[in-house]
Amino acid sequence: MTGYDKACRGVRPKSVVAGADESRMALTRAAESLVSPHQNKDGLPACKQSWLSGNSHDDERREFQPTESVSMSKGKERQIDEDAERATRISGGTAARAEMSDYEPPAAELAKYLKTRPRQLKRDYKHSIRDRKLASHLSELSSQHYRSAAAAHEHDDLLLDRSASGLLEPENDLERTWRVRQREIQDSVGLSSASKAFDLQLDDLGPYVGEYTHDGRRLALCGRKGHVATFDTATYKLETEIQLKETCRDAKWLSDGFLAVAQRQYVYIYDQQGLEIHQLRNHMEVTHMEFLRYHYLLATIGNAGYLKWQDTSTGQIVTETRTRLGQPGAMTQDPATAVINVGHANGTVTLWTPNLPHAQVTLLAHAGPVKAISVMPSVSGSPYMATSGLDGKLKVWDCRTWSVLNEWQTRRPAGQVAWSQRGLLAAGWGNQLGVYRSATSSLKRDGAEKPGLYLTHATPGSATQSLRFCPFDDVLGLGHAKGFTSLIVPGAGEPHYDSLEADPFQGKTARRERQVQSLLDKIPADQITVDQDIIGKLLKPKELAATAAFDERRKAARATPFARLPRTERLKVSGKADIDDEDEDAESIDEEQRAQVKPEVNRRVKGRSKEMKRLLRRRKNVVDEQTLAIRAKLAKQREARLAGVNTQQSAVVSTGALSRFGNRKL
């Protein structure tokens, strides 16, 4: 007996029943009942159409049986009305689900889940690629990337809590969260969270600088008088403690658990046991350091204003750039682009990359020297930057348009600023610390002079030296003149971490495998740029030729320092010279004309020059009548001079040791 016969007799296969769809069955039944009790639109029996549509619910397994009369009973009409109502309800739900499936998440939230560049999503290659098969394949890959990213975003949106959970919330309008003290927070949280708040009193060795690893598992303390110590933040067990007995200005964690310390003259690298393993003599009098962990680059800048990038995997200096702006006031990196942001004494903030000899962006931020810079650590990019200067203003910048988003005056010039993973901004001035909750919301729109304070803390008699938020934890490290203080800031850390990116609970085996994998996935330094979309972009022939010419000039310029190059060469290297006009003029001149063209000499310039020496050297090889006459005249004068000297020497008679006094005339 075939499946068709079984369906007509009311016997249905189990596979068909298990794989049926409710909405499809209801719509089909409604259409069958409205057309004819014996026949549907396609002319097939109702029992066959019911079997083809499939239905998994018990109350809908009944199929329409052929009847002898066309007239329908009241019960049949009631059943038809119920089926039509159910079909309308289900079709409405289906439309709602279709509307939800067309929902497109914001690009900023979707960028976290992308495995390709955003500009390549939902792109139609049929108009740009002639090969139809290749264009169809690329279009399908683009759509597939977008669908997978949207599905991942939908799952995280349902599972992860994106609201402002974990933050302190006042119960009424009269309460203020900044009035809550650390003692009250410790009494309200659990024992494990309360143990993260501590205060280290180290009066004789400060001020201190605190630095956390990228996963928040380890903490390094560096005192100005040479005291260096490392801790495990999970167990708060002291790992290493050394006394260097000289000035230490900064400390940064490198890969594989190594620690770089900027000491009085050079930069030194220490291992996990506190043993010195490297001395970087090229980095002198360093005041600020940053480690780019995706590129294995250590960026330093000192009192002389030279910005240097050194590859820690090979030990070679990648680039050395002179900022020409003197001693810097602050330096930080953009975690999304690895661009170095430097604040200077003239109130400007410059953005540097190792592949250009000049700053990519120069921003006039303050009316006085810049004291602190911080870029928001965000997974989908870092669109916000906070700066503070001696003019007493604290500004929040939108890095997409380089415009001031918020600006307000603090009681004293803020010497330190830091962003948390959840968007909290901490600023320290003098012995006071303030944490702002809504620093990125527009104050003009809200009608406020400055954002409201979220938490405050004071260190009496001790100025703030450093501020660092612990990644993936609600902890703020405060380094000051009398030691180090760990504060609990509810809602500061990101609770959902990516175990493939940064895992605070990884073991030794996983850490060792991650080190090898990160070294294999090292990104070249030439790919560091402010605009991330430029990587992988196809250049036009003119742009490609200009890029090749720039690379050749850069290789030629590396042999000579940039400061010693002529002005024309410096303009060419910096990209400010009109290269196209020079190329056109050079092509228009023939080879014969080039040989006849004589170099022009600027006679107004005093002193020696390479062009003058080259011209004089060429003139020596030129033989003409005037040159021969001058040479003959000079030869006669030389012979006459020598003849006179010989005559005087022959007139002197040597008769003894005092004979030279005999020819004198009294």
PDB file of C-alpha atoms in Angstrom, residues 388-641:
ATOM      1  CA  SER A 388      42.594  66.560  30.802  1.00  0.00           C
ATOM      2  CA  GLY A 389      44.934  69.558  30.911  1.00  0.00           C
ATOM      3  CA  LEU A 390      46.322  72.233  33.160  1.00  0.00           C
ATOM      4  CA  ASP A 391      43.522  74.554  32.042  1.00  0.00           C
ATOM      5  CA  GLY A 392      41.319  72.620  34.481  1.00  0.00           C
ATOM      6  CA  LYS A 393      39.012  71.138  31.844  1.00  0.00           C
ATOM      7  CA  LEU A 394      38.075  67.521  31.313  1.00  0.00           C
ATOM      8  CA  LYS A 395      36.951  66.731  27.761  1.00  0.00           C
ATOM      9  CA  VAL A 396      35.372  63.709  26.127  1.00  0.00           C
ATOM     10  CA  TRP A 397      36.068  63.417  22.375  1.00  0.00           C
ATOM     11  CA  ASP A 398      34.261  61.499  19.671  1.00  0.00           C
ATOM     12  CA  CYS A 399      37.060  59.823  17.719  1.00  0.00           C
ATOM     13  CA  ARG A 400      34.861  59.374  14.646  1.00  0.00           C
ATOM     14  CA  THR A 401      34.507  63.110  14.028  1.00  0.00           C
ATOM     15  CA  TRP A 402      37.226  64.436  16.403  1.00  0.00           C
ATOM     16  CA  SER A 403      34.743  66.787  18.004  1.00  0.00           C
ATOM     17  CA  VAL A 404      34.168  67.576  21.679  1.00  0.00           C
ATOM     18  CA  LEU A 405      31.239  65.580  22.993  1.00  0.00           C
ATOM     19  CA  ASN A 406      31.337  66.819  26.595  1.00  0.00           C
ATOM     20  CA  GLU A 407      33.430  69.386  28.419  1.00  0.00           C
ATOM     21  CA  TRP A 408      33.354  70.482  32.041  1.00  0.00           C
ATOM     22  CA  GLN A 409      35.534  72.173  34.619  1.00  0.00           C
ATOM     23  CA  THR A 410      36.999  70.231  37.551  1.00  0.00           C
ATOM     24  CA  ARG A 411      37.982  71.621  40.932  1.00  0.00           C
ATOM     25  CA  ARG A 412      41.661  71.117  40.152  1.00  0.00           C
ATOM     26  CA  PRO A 413      43.418  69.968  36.956  1.00  0.00           C
ATOM     27  CA  ALA A 414      42.951  66.219  36.685  1.00  0.00           C
ATOM     28  CA  GLY A 415      46.296  64.426  36.557  1.00  0.00           C
ATOM     29  CA  GLN A 416      44.895  60.962  35.761  1.00  0.00           C
ATOM     30  CA  VAL A 417      41.903  59.646  33.799  1.00  0.00           C
ATOM     31  CA  ALA A 418      40.830  56.069  33.020  1.00  0.00           C
ATOM     32  CA  TRP A 419      37.912  54.344  31.257  1.00  0.00           C
ATOM     33  CA  SER A 420      36.312  51.112  32.431  1.00  0.00           C
ATOM     34  CA  GLN A 421      34.996  48.355  30.173  1.00  0.00           C
ATOM     35  CA  ARG A 422      31.386  49.385  30.897  1.00  0.00           C
ATOM     36  CA  GLY A 423      31.927  53.093  30.127  1.00  0.00           C
ATOM     37  CA  LEU A 424      32.646  54.527  33.601  1.00  0.00           C
ATOM     38  CA  LEU A 425      35.152  57.398  33.601  1.00  0.00           C
ATOM     39  CA  ALA A 426      37.468  57.858  36.590  1.00  0.00           C
ATOM     40  CA  ALA A 427      39.384  61.111  37.105  1.00  0.00           C
ATOM     41  CA  GLY A 428      41.828  61.998  39.860  1.00  0.00           C
ATOM     42  CA  TRP A 429      42.850  65.504  40.893  1.00  0.00           C
ATOM     43  CA  GLY A 430      45.039  66.056  43.932  1.00  0.00           C
ATOM     44  CA  ASN A 431      43.982  63.601  46.640  1.00  0.00           C
ATOM     45  CA  GLN A 432      40.417  63.314  45.299  1.00  0.00           C
ATOM     46  CA  LEU A 433      38.957  60.665  42.991  1.00  0.00           C
ATOM     47  CA  GLY A 434      35.677  60.925  41.089  1.00  0.00           C
ATOM     48  CA  VAL A 435      33.935  58.293  38.939  1.00  0.00           C
ATOM     49  CA  TYR A 436      31.408  59.516  36.345  1.00  0.00           C
ATOM     50  CA  ARG A 437      28.639  57.275  35.080  1.00  0.00           C
ATOM     51  CA  SER A 438      27.232  59.052  31.986  1.00  0.00           C
ATOM     52  CA  ALA A 439      30.278  60.834  30.601  1.00  0.00           C
ATOM     53  CA  THR A 440      29.456  59.922  26.982  1.00  0.00           C
ATOM     54  CA  SER A 441      25.895  61.301  26.957  1.00  0.00           C
ATOM     55  CA  SER A 442      25.520  64.817  25.576  1.00  0.00           C
ATOM     56  CA  LEU A 443      25.362  67.429  28.330  1.00  0.00           C
ATOM     57  CA  LYS A 444      23.760  70.000  26.027  1.00  0.00           C
ATOM     58  CA  ARG A 445      20.915  67.634  25.313  1.00  0.00           C
ATOM     59  CA  ASP A 446      20.460  66.812  29.007  1.00  0.00           C
ATOM     60  CA  GLY A 447      20.787  70.449  30.049  1.00  0.00           C
ATOM     61  CA  ALA A 448      23.519  69.802  32.646  1.00  0.00           C
ATOM     62  CA  GLU A 449      26.856  71.479  33.257  1.00  0.00           C
ATOM     63  CA  LYS A 450      28.717  68.225  33.946  1.00  0.00           C
ATOM     64  CA  PRO A 451      27.857  64.539  34.307  1.00  0.00           C
ATOM     65  CA  GLY A 452      26.747  63.328  37.700  1.00  0.00           C
ATOM     66  CA  LEU A 453      29.222  61.657  40.020  1.00  0.00           C
ATOM     67  CA  TYR A 454      28.823  57.943  40.548  1.00  0.00           C
ATOM     68  CA  LEU A 455      31.407  57.326  43.292  1.00  0.00           C
ATOM     69  CA  THR A 456      34.020  59.388  45.130  1.00  0.00           C
ATOM     70  CA  HIS A 457      37.057  58.554  47.229  1.00  0.00           C
ATOM     71  CA  ALA A 458      39.734  60.548  49.043  1.00  0.00           C
ATOM     72  CA  THR A 459      43.326  59.746  49.989  1.00  0.00           C
ATOM     73  CA  PRO A 460      44.233  62.404  52.594  1.00  0.00           C
ATOM     74  CA  GLY A 461      47.727  63.797  52.211  1.00  0.00           C
ATOM     75  CA  SER A 462      48.533  61.658  49.182  1.00  0.00           C
ATOM     76  CA  ALA A 463      48.260  62.808  45.547  1.00  0.00           C
ATOM     77  CA  THR A 464      46.966  60.437  42.875  1.00  0.00           C
ATOM     78  CA  GLN A 465      49.688  58.982  40.647  1.00  0.00           C
ATOM     79  CA  SER A 466      47.908  56.354  38.513  1.00  0.00           C
ATOM     80  CA  LEU A 467      44.412  54.976  37.801  1.00  0.00           C
ATOM     81  CA  ARG A 468      43.790  51.522  36.334  1.00  0.00           C
ATOM     82  CA  PHE A 469      40.564  49.517  36.059  1.00  0.00           C
ATOM     83  CA  CYS A 470      40.979  45.765  36.447  1.00  0.00           C
ATOM     84  CA  PRO A 471      39.644  43.987  33.324  1.00  0.00           C
ATOM     85  CA  PHE A 472      36.597  41.734  33.856  1.00  0.00           C
ATOM     86  CA  ASP A 473      36.240  42.825  37.476  1.00  0.00           C
ATOM     87  CA  ASP A 474      34.626  45.660  39.436  1.00  0.00           C
ATOM     88  CA  VAL A 475      37.954  46.885  40.819  1.00  0.00           C
ATOM     89  CA  LEU A 476      39.783  50.190  40.390  1.00  0.00           C
ATOM     90  CA  GLY A 477      43.507  50.360  41.232  1.00  0.00           C
ATOM     91  CA  LEU A 478      44.576  53.702  42.677  1.00  0.00           C
ATOM     92  CA  GLY A 479      48.300  54.435  42.977  1.00  0.00           C
ATOM     93  CA  HIS A 480      49.258  57.377  45.177  1.00  0.00           C
ATOM     94  CA  ALA A 481      52.189  58.813  47.063  1.00  0.00           C
ATOM     95  CA  LYS A 482      51.675  56.630  50.157  1.00  0.00           C
ATOM     96  CA  GLY A 483      51.076  53.278  48.489  1.00  0.00           C
ATOM     97  CA  PHE A 484      48.347  51.532  46.527  1.00  0.00           C
ATOM     98  CA  THR A 485      44.592  51.236  47.132  1.00  0.00           C
ATOM     99  CA  SER A 486      42.178  48.782  45.520  1.00  0.00           C
ATOM    100  CA  LEU A 487      38.605  50.097  45.343  1.00  0.00           C
ATOM    101  CA  ILE A 488      35.345  48.287  44.538  1.00  0.00           C
ATOM    102  CA  VAL A 489      33.383  50.035  41.776  1.00  0.00           C
ATOM    103  CA  PRO A 490      30.138  48.111  41.133  1.00  0.00           C
ATOM    104  CA  GLY A 491      29.346  47.682  37.454  1.00  0.00           C
ATOM    105  CA  ALA A 492      32.774  48.719  36.146  1.00  0.00           C
ATOM    106  CA  GLY A 493      34.005  45.418  34.685  1.00  0.00           C
ATOM    107  CA  GLU A 494      32.656  43.388  31.783  1.00  0.00           C
ATOM    108  CA  PRO A 495      31.068  40.203  33.223  1.00  0.00           C
ATOM    109  CA  HIS A 496      31.032  38.288  29.901  1.00  0.00           C
ATOM    110  CA  TYR A 497      34.582  37.578  28.747  1.00  0.00           C
ATOM    111  CA  ASP A 498      35.682  35.765  25.615  1.00  0.00           C
ATOM    112  CA  SER A 499      37.697  32.704  26.635  1.00  0.00           C
ATOM    113  CA  LEU A 500      39.456  32.669  23.249  1.00  0.00           C
ATOM    114  CA  GLU A 501      40.560  36.276  23.685  1.00  0.00           C
ATOM    115  CA  ALA A 502      41.297  36.773  27.400  1.00  0.00           C
ATOM    116  CA  ASP A 503      40.550  34.113  29.998  1.00  0.00           C
ATOM    117  CA  PRO A 504      41.247  35.066  33.636  1.00  0.00           C
ATOM    118  CA  PHE A 505      40.924  31.423  34.718  1.00  0.00           C
ATOM    119  CA  GLN A 506      43.148  29.701  32.162  1.00  0.00           C
ATOM    120  CA  GLY A 507      45.728  27.153  33.331  1.00  0.00           C
ATOM    121  CA  LYS A 508      49.383  26.675  32.497  1.00  0.00           C
ATOM    122  CA  THR A 509      48.744  24.459  29.473  1.00  0.00           C
ATOM    123  CA  ALA A 510      46.190  26.832  27.969  1.00  0.00           C
ATOM    124  CA  ARG A 511      48.454  29.804  28.649  1.00  0.00           C
ATOM    125  CA  ARG A 512      51.373  28.116  26.917  1.00  0.00           C
ATOM    126  CA  GLU A 513      49.278  27.238  23.871  1.00  0.00           C
ATOM    127  CA  ARG A 514      47.897  30.774  23.731  1.00  0.00           C
ATOM    128  CA  GLN A 515      51.397  32.240  23.728  1.00  0.00           C
ATOM    129  CA  VAL A 516      52.415  30.129  20.748  1.00  0.00           C
ATOM    130  CA  GLN A 517      49.196  30.884  18.884  1.00  0.00           C
ATOM    131  CA  SER A 518      49.443  34.633  19.519  1.00  0.00           C
ATOM    132  CA  LEU A 519      53.017  34.645  18.230  1.00  0.00           C
ATOM    133  CA  LEU A 520      51.910  32.902  15.047  1.00  0.00           C
ATOM    134  CA  ASP A 521      49.039  35.369  14.638  1.00  0.00           C
ATOM    135  CA  LYS A 522      51.232  38.446  15.137  1.00  0.00           C
ATOM    136  CA  ILE A 523      50.014  41.392  13.068  1.00  0.00           C
ATOM    137  CA  PRO A 524      52.702  43.303  11.118  1.00  0.00           C
ATOM    138  CA  ALA A 525      53.451  46.825  12.253  1.00  0.00           C
ATOM    139  CA  ASP A 526      52.672  48.233   8.791  1.00  0.00           C
ATOM    140  CA  GLN A 527      48.984  47.406   9.259  1.00  0.00           C
ATOM    141  CA  ILE A 528      48.539  49.805  12.182  1.00  0.00           C
ATOM    142  CA  THR A 529      46.352  52.668  10.977  1.00  0.00           C
ATOM    143  CA  VAL A 530      43.675  55.002  12.252  1.00  0.00           C
ATOM    144  CA  ASP A 531      41.207  53.900   9.562  1.00  0.00           C
ATOM    145  CA  GLN A 532      40.667  50.150   9.930  1.00  0.00           C
ATOM    146  CA  ASP A 533      38.673  49.814   6.690  1.00  0.00           C
ATOM    147  CA  ILE A 534      41.688  50.687   4.568  1.00  0.00           C
ATOM    148  CA  ILE A 535      43.219  47.237   5.178  1.00  0.00           C
ATOM    149  CA  GLY A 536      42.306  44.913   2.336  1.00  0.00           C
ATOM    150  CA  LYS A 537      40.964  47.713   0.162  1.00  0.00           C
ATOM    151  CA  LEU A 538      41.874  47.585  -3.522  1.00  0.00           C
ATOM    152  CA  LEU A 539      43.838  50.639  -4.582  1.00  0.00           C
ATOM    153  CA  LYS A 540      43.442  52.361  -7.904  1.00  0.00           C
ATOM    154  CA  PRO A 541      46.421  52.297 -10.314  1.00  0.00           C
ATOM    155  CA  LYS A 542      47.350  55.901  -9.513  1.00  0.00           C
ATOM    156  CA  GLU A 543      47.141  55.281  -5.754  1.00  0.00           C
ATOM    157  CA  LEU A 544      49.143  52.076  -6.137  1.00  0.00           C
ATOM    158  CA  ALA A 545      51.892  53.902  -8.054  1.00  0.00           C
ATOM    159  CA  ALA A 546      51.979  56.641  -5.426  1.00  0.00           C
ATOM    160  CA  THR A 547      52.215  54.024  -2.652  1.00  0.00           C
ATOM    161  CA  ALA A 548      55.094  52.241  -4.423  1.00  0.00           C
ATOM    162  CA  ALA A 549      56.935  55.536  -4.895  1.00  0.00           C
ATOM    163  CA  PHE A 550      56.403  56.367  -1.229  1.00  0.00           C
ATOM    164  CA  ASP A 551      57.856  53.000  -0.177  1.00  0.00           C
ATOM    165  CA  GLU A 552      60.931  53.546  -2.322  1.00  0.00           C
ATOM    166  CA  ARG A 553      61.506  57.017  -0.888  1.00  0.00           C
ATOM    167  CA  ARG A 554      61.024  55.674   2.606  1.00  0.00           C
ATOM    168  CA  LYS A 555      63.621  52.929   2.084  1.00  0.00           C
ATOM    169  CA  ALA A 556      66.067  55.475   0.711  1.00  0.00           C
ATOM    170  CA  ALA A 557      65.390  57.798   3.618  1.00  0.00           C
ATOM    171  CA  ARG A 558      66.001  55.120   6.247  1.00  0.00           C
ATOM    172  CA  ALA A 559      69.719  55.207   5.480  1.00  0.00           C
ATOM    173  CA  THR A 560      69.857  58.874   6.588  1.00  0.00           C
ATOM    174  CA  PRO A 561      67.998  60.257   9.616  1.00  0.00           C
ATOM    175  CA  PHE A 562      64.947  62.281   8.765  1.00  0.00           C
ATOM    176  CA  ALA A 563      66.324  65.406  10.451  1.00  0.00           C
ATOM    177  CA  ARG A 564      69.473  65.378   8.266  1.00  0.00           C
ATOM    178  CA  LEU A 565      67.677  65.080   4.943  1.00  0.00           C
ATOM    179  CA  PRO A 566      67.374  68.115   2.647  1.00  0.00           C
ATOM    180  CA  ARG A 567      64.158  70.030   2.727  1.00  0.00           C
ATOM    181  CA  THR A 568      62.941  68.639  -0.600  1.00  0.00           C
ATOM    182  CA  GLU A 569      63.574  65.079   0.550  1.00  0.00           C
ATOM    183  CA  ARG A 570      61.771  65.699   3.844  1.00  0.00           C
ATOM    184  CA  LEU A 571      58.761  67.026   1.909  1.00  0.00           C
ATOM    185  CA  LYS A 572      58.781  63.960  -0.333  1.00  0.00           C
ATOM    186  CA  VAL A 573      59.011  61.530   2.590  1.00  0.00           C
ATOM    187  CA  SER A 574      56.235  63.305   4.488  1.00  0.00           C
ATOM    188  CA  GLY A 575      54.060  63.281   1.351  1.00  0.00           C
ATOM    189  CA  LYS A 576      53.728  67.087   1.127  1.00  0.00           C
ATOM    190  CA  ALA A 577      55.617  67.521  -2.165  1.00  0.00           C
ATOM    191  CA  ASP A 578      53.776  67.674  -5.476  1.00  0.00           C
ATOM    192  CA  ILE A 579      54.968  64.333  -6.848  1.00  0.00           C
ATOM    193  CA  ASP A 580      52.723  64.244  -9.930  1.00  0.00           C
ATOM    194  CA  ASP A 581      54.026  67.549 -11.315  1.00  0.00           C
ATOM    195  CA  GLU A 582      57.615  66.450 -10.767  1.00  0.00           C
ATOM    196  CA  ASP A 583      57.019  63.173 -12.573  1.00  0.00           C
ATOM    197  CA  GLU A 584      55.365  64.926 -15.533  1.00  0.00           C
ATOM    198  CA  ASP A 585      58.189  67.428 -15.835  1.00  0.00           C
ATOM    199  CA  ALA A 586      60.779  64.677 -15.630  1.00  0.00           C
ATOM    200  CA  GLU A 587      59.106  62.665 -18.354  1.00  0.00           C
ATOM    201  CA  SER A 588      58.856  65.681 -20.673  1.00  0.00           C
ATOM    202  CA  ILE A 589      62.607  66.296 -20.631  1.00  0.00           C
ATOM    203  CA  ASP A 590      64.584  64.144 -23.052  1.00  0.00           C
ATOM    204  CA  GLU A 591      67.825  62.439 -22.196  1.00  0.00           C
ATOM    205  CA  GLU A 592      69.802  64.808 -24.454  1.00  0.00           C
ATOM    206  CA  GLN A 593      68.322  67.841 -22.771  1.00  0.00           C
ATOM    207  CA  ARG A 594      69.105  66.441 -19.346  1.00  0.00           C
ATOM    208  CA  ALA A 595      72.778  66.226 -20.264  1.00  0.00           C
ATOM    209  CA  GLN A 596      72.812  69.895 -21.310  1.00  0.00           C
ATOM    210  CA  VAL A 597      71.016  71.180 -18.225  1.00  0.00           C
ATOM    211  CA  LYS A 598      73.480  72.628 -15.721  1.00  0.00           C
ATOM    212  CA  PRO A 599      72.722  72.522 -12.017  1.00  0.00           C
ATOM    213  CA  GLU A 600      71.739  75.843 -10.556  1.00  0.00           C
ATOM    214  CA  VAL A 601      73.787  77.049  -7.616  1.00  0.00           C
ATOM    215  CA  ASN A 602      72.357  79.360  -5.009  1.00  0.00           C
ATOM    216  CA  ARG A 603      75.263  81.775  -4.545  1.00  0.00           C
ATOM    217  CA  ARG A 604      73.491  83.668  -1.788  1.00  0.00           C
ATOM    218  CA  VAL A 605      73.844  80.719   0.595  1.00  0.00           C
ATOM    219  CA  LYS A 606      76.926  81.029   2.737  1.00  0.00           C
ATOM    220  CA  GLY A 607      79.072  78.081   3.677  1.00  0.00           C
ATOM    221  CA  ARG A 608      79.795  74.815   1.925  1.00  0.00           C
ATOM    222  CA  SER A 609      77.325  72.571   0.203  1.00  0.00           C
ATOM    223  CA  LYS A 610      77.440  69.282  -1.646  1.00  0.00           C
ATOM    224  CA  GLU A 611      76.215  70.902  -4.867  1.00  0.00           C
ATOM    225  CA  MET A 612      79.101  73.417  -4.881  1.00  0.00           C
ATOM    226  CA  LYS A 613      81.672  70.674  -4.324  1.00  0.00           C
ATOM    227  CA  ARG A 614      80.200  68.621  -7.118  1.00  0.00           C
ATOM    228  CA  LEU A 615      80.254  71.639  -9.473  1.00  0.00           C
ATOM    229  CA  LEU A 616      83.866  72.477  -8.666  1.00  0.00           C
ATOM    230  CA  ARG A 617      84.857  68.879  -9.204  1.00  0.00           C
ATOM    231  CA  ARG A 618      83.288  68.953 -12.648  1.00  0.00           C
ATOM    232  CA  ARG A 619      85.041  72.215 -13.540  1.00  0.00           C
ATOM    233  CA  LYS A 620      88.425  70.604 -12.925  1.00  0.00           C
ATOM    234  CA  ASN A 621      87.768  68.170 -15.727  1.00  0.00           C
ATOM    235  CA  VAL A 622      86.866  70.932 -18.220  1.00  0.00           C
ATOM    236  CA  VAL A 623      89.878  71.978 -20.424  1.00  0.00           C
ATOM    237  CA  ASP A 624      89.671  75.285 -22.354  1.00  0.00           C
ATOM    238  CA  GLU A 625      92.010  78.196 -23.310  1.00  0.00           C
ATOM    239  CA  GLN A 626      91.175  80.293 -20.280  1.00  0.00           C
ATOM    240  CA  THR A 627      91.860  77.425 -17.910  1.00  0.00           C
ATOM    241  CA  LEU A 628      95.216  76.674 -19.586  1.00  0.00           C
ATOM    242  CA  ALA A 629      96.286  80.324 -19.376  1.00  0.00           C
ATOM    243  CA  ILE A 630      95.402  80.526 -15.669  1.00  0.00           C
ATOM    244  CA  ARG A 631      97.291  77.320 -14.937  1.00  0.00           C
ATOM    245  CA  ALA A 632     100.412  78.602 -16.808  1.00  0.00           C
ATOM    246  CA  LYS A 633     100.308  81.901 -14.903  1.00  0.00           C
ATOM    247  CA  LEU A 634     100.042  80.109 -11.571  1.00  0.00           C
ATOM    248  CA  ALA A 635     102.971  77.845 -12.506  1.00  0.00           C
ATOM    249  CA  LYS A 636     105.214  80.875 -13.324  1.00  0.00           C
ATOM    250  CA  GLN A 637     104.348  82.527 -10.023  1.00  0.00           C
ATOM    251  CA  ARG A 638     105.182  79.347  -8.164  1.00  0.00           C
ATOM    252  CA  GLU A 639     108.563  79.022  -9.925  1.00  0.00           C
ATOM    253  CA  ALA A 640     109.462  82.663  -9.222  1.00  0.00           C
ATOM    254  CA  ARG A 641     108.564  82.230  -5.557  1.00  0.00           C
TER     255      ARG A 641
END
